[in-house]
Coordinates of N, CA, C and O in Angstrom, one line a residue:
M1 N 210.6 106.0 96.8 CA 209.2 106.1 96.8 C 208.4 106.4 98.1 O 209.2 106.3 99.3
T2 N 207.3 107.0 98.1 CA 206.5 107.6 99.1 C 205.4 106.7 99.4 O 205.0 106.1 98.3
K3 N 205.0 106.5 100.7 CA 204.2 105.9 101.0 C 202.6 106.6 100.9 O 202.7 107.9 101.2
T4 N 201.5 106.3 101.1 CA 200.4 107.1 100.9 C 200.1 107.5 102.3 O 199.4 108.8 102.0
G5 N 200.5 107.1 103.1 CA 200.1 107.5 104.4 C 200.9 108.9 104.9 O 200.6 109.7 105.7
E6 N 202.5 109.2 104.1 CA 203.1 110.4 104.3 C 202.6 111.7 103.6 O 203.4 113.0 104.0
G7 N 201.6 111.8 103.0 CA 201.0 113.3 102.5 C 201.9 113.5 101.5 O 201.8 115.0 101.0
G8 N 202.5 112.9 100.5 CA 203.4 113.3 99.6 C 202.9 113.0 98.4 O 203.6 112.8 97.2
G9 N 201.3 112.7 98.1 CA 200.8 112.0 97.0 C 200.9 113.3 95.8 O 201.1 114.4 95.9
V10 N 200.4 112.8 94.5 CA 200.8 113.8 93.3 C 200.0 115.1 93.7 O 200.3 116.0 93.1
A11 N 198.5 114.8 93.7 CA 197.5 115.9 93.7 C 197.8 116.9 94.8 O 197.4 117.8 94.6
E12 N 198.3 116.5 95.9 CA 198.5 117.7 96.8 C 199.8 118.5 96.4 O 199.8 119.9 96.7
K13 N 200.7 118.1 95.6 CA 201.6 118.9 94.8 C 201.4 119.7 93.5 O 201.9 120.8 93.2
E14 N 200.1 119.4 92.9 CA 199.9 120.0 92.1 C 199.4 121.3 92.1 O 198.6 121.4 92.8
P15 N 200.0 122.4 91.1 CA 199.0 123.8 91.3 C 197.8 123.6 90.8 O 197.4 123.0 90.2
G16 N 196.9 124.6 91.6 CA 195.3 124.9 90.9 C 194.6 123.8 91.7 O 193.5 123.5 91.5
Q17 N 194.8 122.9 92.5 CA 194.2 122.0 93.2 C 193.8 121.8 94.6 O 193.4 121.0 95.1
D18 N 194.0 123.2 95.3 CA 193.8 123.2 96.6 C 192.5 123.8 96.7 O 192.1 125.0 96.3
F19 N 191.6 123.0 96.7 CA 189.8 123.4 96.9 C 189.5 123.5 98.2 O 188.6 124.3 98.4
G20 N 190.5 123.5 99.3 CA 190.0 124.0 100.5 C 190.1 125.5 100.9 O 189.9 126.3 101.9
D21 N 191.1 126.3 100.1 CA 191.3 127.4 100.2 C 190.7 128.2 99.6 O 189.9 128.6 98.4
A22 N 189.3 129.2 100.5 CA 188.5 130.1 100.1 C 189.0 131.3 99.7 O 188.1 131.8 98.9
D23 N 190.0 131.5 99.9 CA 190.5 133.0 99.6 C 191.1 133.0 98.2 O 192.2 133.9 98.1
D24 N 191.1 132.4 97.3 CA 191.6 132.3 96.2 C 191.5 133.5 95.3 O 190.3 133.5 94.9
P25 N 192.3 133.9 95.0 CA 192.2 135.5 94.2 C 191.6 135.2 92.6 O 191.0 136.0 92.3
R26 N 191.9 133.8 91.9 CA 191.4 133.5 91.1 C 190.2 133.4 90.6 O 189.0 134.0 89.8
L27 N 189.5 132.8 92.1 CA 187.9 132.4 92.2 C 187.3 133.9 92.7 O 185.8 134.0 91.9
A28 N 187.9 134.5 93.3 CA 187.5 136.1 93.7 C 187.2 136.8 92.2 O 185.9 137.5 92.1
A29 N 188.6 136.9 91.5 CA 188.3 137.6 90.3 C 187.0 136.9 89.1 O 186.6 137.6 88.6
L30 N 187.1 135.6 89.2 CA 185.9 134.6 88.3 C 184.7 135.2 88.7 O 183.9 135.4 88.4
D31 N 184.3 135.3 90.1 CA 182.9 135.5 90.8 C 182.7 137.3 90.6 O 181.6 137.5 89.9
Q32 N 183.9 138.1 90.5 CA 183.8 139.2 89.9 C 183.0 139.8 88.1 O 182.2 140.2 87.6
R33 N 183.9 138.7 87.6 CA 183.3 138.6 86.1 C 182.1 138.2 85.8 O 181.3 138.7 84.9
L34 N 181.8 136.9 86.6 CA 180.5 136.8 86.4 C 179.0 137.7 86.9 O 178.2 137.7 86.3
A35 N 179.5 138.2 87.7 CA 178.7 139.3 88.5 C 178.5 140.4 87.2 O 177.2 140.9 87.1
K36 N 179.5 140.8 86.8 CA 179.5 141.7 85.8 C 178.9 141.6 84.3 O 178.0 142.0 84.1
A37 N 179.1 140.1 84.2 CA 178.2 139.5 82.7 C 177.2 139.2 83.2 O 176.2 139.8 82.4
K38 N 176.9 138.9 84.3 CA 174.9 138.6 84.8 C 174.5 140.2 84.7 O 173.2 140.2 84.4
A39 N 174.8 141.1 85.0 CA 174.5 142.4 85.1 C 174.3 143.0 83.7 O 173.3 143.2 83.1
E40 N 175.4 142.9 82.7 CA 175.3 143.2 81.6 C 174.1 142.7 80.7 O 173.7 143.2 80.1
G41 N 174.0 141.2 80.8 CA 173.0 140.9 80.4 C 171.7 141.0 80.7 O 170.7 141.6 79.7
A42 N 171.7 141.2 81.7 CA 170.0 142.0 82.4 C 169.9 143.3 81.8 O 168.7 143.7 81.4
A43 N 170.8 144.0 81.7 CA 170.4 145.3 81.2 C 170.4 145.1 79.9 O 169.4 146.2 79.2
R44 N 171.0 144.3 78.9 CA 170.7 144.2 77.5 C 169.2 143.5 77.3 O 168.8 144.3 76.4
Q45 N 168.8 142.8 78.4 CA 167.5 142.4 77.6 C 166.3 143.0 78.8 O 165.2 142.7 78.6
G46 N 166.8 144.2 79.7 CA 165.7 144.9 79.7 C 165.2 144.3 81.4 O 163.9 144.9 81.7
V47 N 165.5 143.4 81.9 CA 165.1 142.6 83.0 C 165.1 143.6 84.2 O 164.0 144.1 85.0
K48 N 166.5 144.3 84.3 CA 166.5 145.1 85.4 C 166.5 146.7 85.4 O 167.0 147.1 84.5
V49 N 165.3 147.2 85.8 CA 165.4 148.7 85.7 C 165.8 149.6 86.8 O 165.1 149.1 87.6
D50 N 166.5 150.1 86.9 CA 167.0 150.8 88.1 C 166.0 151.8 88.3 O 165.8 152.7 87.6
A51 N 165.3 151.9 89.6 CA 164.3 153.1 89.8 C 164.9 154.2 89.6 O 164.5 155.3 89.8
D52 N 166.3 154.6 90.5 CA 166.7 156.0 90.7 C 167.3 156.2 89.6 O 167.3 157.6 89.2
R53 N 167.7 155.8 88.4 CA 168.4 156.0 87.1 C 166.9 156.6 86.5 O 167.1 157.8 85.9
G54 N 165.4 156.2 86.8 CA 164.3 156.6 86.0 C 164.2 157.9 86.8 O 163.5 158.9 86.4
Y55 N 164.1 158.2 88.3 CA 164.0 159.1 88.8 C 165.1 160.3 88.6 O 164.6 161.7 88.2
S56 N 166.2 159.9 88.3 CA 167.2 161.3 87.7 C 166.6 161.6 86.4 O 166.8 162.6 86.0
Q57 N 166.4 160.7 85.4 CA 166.0 161.1 84.1 C 164.8 161.9 84.3 O 164.5 162.9 83.4
G58 N 163.6 161.5 85.1 CA 162.4 162.4 85.2 C 162.9 163.7 85.8 O 162.3 164.7 85.4
S59 N 163.9 163.8 86.7 CA 164.2 165.2 87.4 C 164.8 166.2 86.0 O 164.9 167.0 86.0
R60 N 165.7 165.6 85.2 CA 166.3 165.9 84.3 C 165.4 166.9 83.1 O 165.7 167.9 82.5
V61 N 164.6 166.0 83.0 CA 163.3 166.3 82.0 C 162.7 167.8 82.3 O 162.4 168.6 81.9
I62 N 162.3 167.3 84.1 CA 161.6 168.9 84.3 C 162.2 169.9 84.4 O 161.8 171.2 84.2
S63 N 163.7 169.8 84.9 CA 164.7 170.9 85.2 C 165.0 171.4 83.8 O 165.0 172.6 83.7
A64 N 165.2 170.7 82.3 CA 165.2 171.1 81.1 C 163.9 172.2 80.5 O 164.1 173.0 80.0
L65 N 163.1 171.5 81.3 CA 161.5 172.3 80.6 C 161.7 173.3 81.4 O 161.1 174.5 80.8
I66 N 161.8 173.8 82.5 CA 161.4 174.4 83.2 C 162.6 175.7 83.2 O 162.4 176.9 83.0
G67 N 163.7 175.3 83.0 CA 164.8 176.0 82.9 C 165.2 176.5 81.5 O 165.3 177.9 81.3
S68 N 164.8 176.0 80.4 CA 164.6 176.4 79.0 C 163.4 177.5 78.8 O 163.8 178.8 78.5
L69 N 162.4 177.5 79.6 CA 161.4 178.3 79.5 C 161.8 179.5 80.3 O 161.4 180.8 79.8
V70 N 162.1 179.5 81.5 CA 162.5 180.6 82.1 C 163.6 181.2 82.0 O 163.4 182.8 81.8
G71 N 164.7 180.6 81.3 CA 165.5 181.3 80.8 C 165.5 182.0 79.7 O 165.7 183.5 79.3
S72 N 164.7 181.7 78.5 CA 164.2 182.3 77.3 C 163.4 183.2 77.7 O 163.6 184.2 77.0
A73 N 162.6 183.3 78.6 CA 161.5 184.3 78.9 C 162.4 185.3 79.5 O 161.9 186.8 79.1
L74 N 163.1 185.1 80.3 CA 164.1 186.4 80.8 C 164.8 187.0 79.9 O 165.0 188.1 79.8
I75 N 165.2 186.2 78.8 CA 166.4 187.1 77.9 C 165.4 187.7 77.0 O 165.8 188.5 76.4
G76 N 164.1 187.0 76.5 CA 163.1 187.9 75.7 C 162.8 189.2 76.5 O 162.4 190.0 75.8
W77 N 162.2 189.1 77.6 CA 162.2 190.1 78.1 C 162.9 191.4 78.5 O 162.8 192.5 78.4
L78 N 164.4 190.9 78.4 CA 165.6 192.1 78.6 C 165.5 192.5 77.1 O 166.0 193.4 77.1
F79 N 165.5 191.7 76.2 CA 165.6 192.4 74.9 C 164.5 193.1 74.8 O 164.7 194.1 73.9
D80 N 163.4 193.0 74.9 CA 162.1 193.8 74.9 C 162.6 195.3 75.7 O 162.2 196.4 75.3
R81 N 162.8 195.2 77.0 CA 163.3 196.5 77.7 C 164.4 197.0 77.0 O 164.6 198.4 76.9
W82 N 165.5 196.5 76.5 CA 166.5 197.1 76.0 C 166.1 198.2 74.6 O 166.7 199.1 74.1
F83 N 165.4 197.1 73.7 CA 165.2 197.7 72.4 C 163.8 198.2 71.9 O 163.5 198.6 71.1
G84 N 162.7 198.0 72.9 CA 161.6 198.4 72.9 C 160.6 197.7 72.1 O 159.8 198.4 71.5
T85 N 160.8 196.3 71.7 CA 160.1 195.5 70.7 C 158.6 195.2 71.8 O 158.7 193.9 71.5
A86 N 158.2 195.9 72.4 CA 157.3 195.2 73.4 C 157.3 193.4 73.7 O 157.9 193.2 74.3
P87 N 156.0 193.0 73.3 CA 156.0 191.8 73.2 C 156.8 190.6 72.7 O 156.7 189.5 72.8
W88 N 157.3 191.5 71.6 CA 158.0 190.5 70.4 C 158.7 189.6 70.6 O 159.3 188.6 70.5
A89 N 160.0 189.9 71.3 CA 161.4 189.5 71.6 C 161.0 188.3 72.9 O 161.5 187.2 72.8
L90 N 159.9 188.5 73.5 CA 159.4 187.4 74.6 C 158.8 186.5 73.9 O 159.2 185.2 74.3
I91 N 158.0 186.5 73.1 CA 157.0 185.7 72.2 C 158.2 184.8 71.4 O 157.9 183.7 71.5
V92 N 159.1 185.3 70.7 CA 160.0 184.5 70.3 C 160.9 183.8 70.8 O 161.0 182.6 70.4
M93 N 161.5 184.4 71.9 CA 162.0 183.7 72.7 C 161.4 182.2 73.4 O 162.4 181.4 73.7
L94 N 160.3 182.9 73.7 CA 159.4 181.2 74.5 C 159.2 180.5 73.4 O 159.4 179.3 73.8
F95 N 159.3 180.9 72.3 CA 159.1 179.7 70.9 C 160.3 179.0 71.2 O 160.4 177.5 70.8
L96 N 161.4 179.8 71.0 CA 162.7 179.1 71.2 C 163.3 178.2 72.2 O 163.6 177.1 72.0
G97 N 162.6 178.8 73.4 CA 162.6 178.0 74.4 C 162.1 176.6 74.4 O 162.6 175.7 75.2
I98 N 161.0 176.4 74.2 CA 160.1 175.6 74.1 C 160.4 174.4 72.8 O 160.7 173.2 73.3
G99 N 161.4 174.8 72.1 CA 162.0 174.1 71.0 C 163.1 173.6 71.5 O 163.3 172.1 71.5
V100 N 163.9 174.2 72.4 CA 165.3 173.7 72.7 C 164.5 172.7 73.9 O 165.4 171.6 74.0
A101 N 163.6 173.0 74.9 CA 163.2 172.2 75.9 C 162.8 170.8 75.1 O 163.1 169.6 75.6
F102 N 162.0 170.6 74.2 CA 161.7 169.4 73.5 C 162.7 168.8 72.9 O 162.9 167.4 72.8
R103 N 163.7 169.3 72.2 CA 165.0 168.9 72.1 C 165.7 168.1 73.4 O 166.2 166.8 72.7
Q104 N 165.8 168.9 74.2 CA 166.7 168.2 75.3 C 165.7 167.1 75.7 O 166.4 165.9 76.1
I105 N 164.5 166.9 75.9 CA 163.7 166.0 76.5 C 163.8 164.8 75.9 O 163.8 163.6 75.9
I106 N 163.6 165.0 74.2 CA 163.9 163.7 73.4 C 165.1 163.3 73.6 O 165.5 162.0 73.2
R107 N 166.5 164.2 73.6 CA 167.8 163.4 74.0 C 167.6 162.6 74.8 O 168.1 161.9 75.2
I108 N 167.2 163.2 76.2 CA 166.9 162.4 77.4 C 166.2 161.2 77.5 O 166.9 160.0 77.7
S109 N 165.0 161.4 76.6 CA 164.5 160.0 76.8 C 164.9 158.9 75.8 O 164.8 157.7 75.9
G110 N 166.0 159.6 75.2 CA 166.5 158.6 74.2 C 167.7 157.7 74.6 O 168.1 156.7 74.1
E111 N 168.2 158.1 75.8 CA 169.0 157.1 76.7 C 168.5 156.1 77.0 O 167.4 156.0 77.6
R112 N 169.4 155.2 77.1 CA 169.3 153.6 77.9 C 169.5 153.7 79.3 O 170.5 154.1 79.5
P113 N 168.6 153.2 80.0 CA 168.8 153.2 81.4 C 170.1 152.4 81.8 O 169.5 151.1 81.0
E114 N 170.5 152.3 82.6 CA 172.0 151.4 82.9 C 171.4 150.5 84.1 O 170.5 150.2 84.7

């Protein structure tokens, strides 16, 4: 038998009972899982909105609008020059560019911020 003062008690030899060790990998993994769960819960409830994400979406909307309009106008102007159809190809391509731009804007605005 061991005496109480010798340090051979049952609580000292059981696994998982060392509360003095702060570098326990199980606790670190649990902390990471808890932080991830809290972030996912906040995102689901819409509590935290990332400002950088909103800025990124705004930049994508502006670039989609400008890029679609400029690109379609350039293509329409080139078709007019090649085929001699004065303003008609430019007008048609501008309307197609507007449609594409709105489609992209609707798709971007439907994305959920993380």
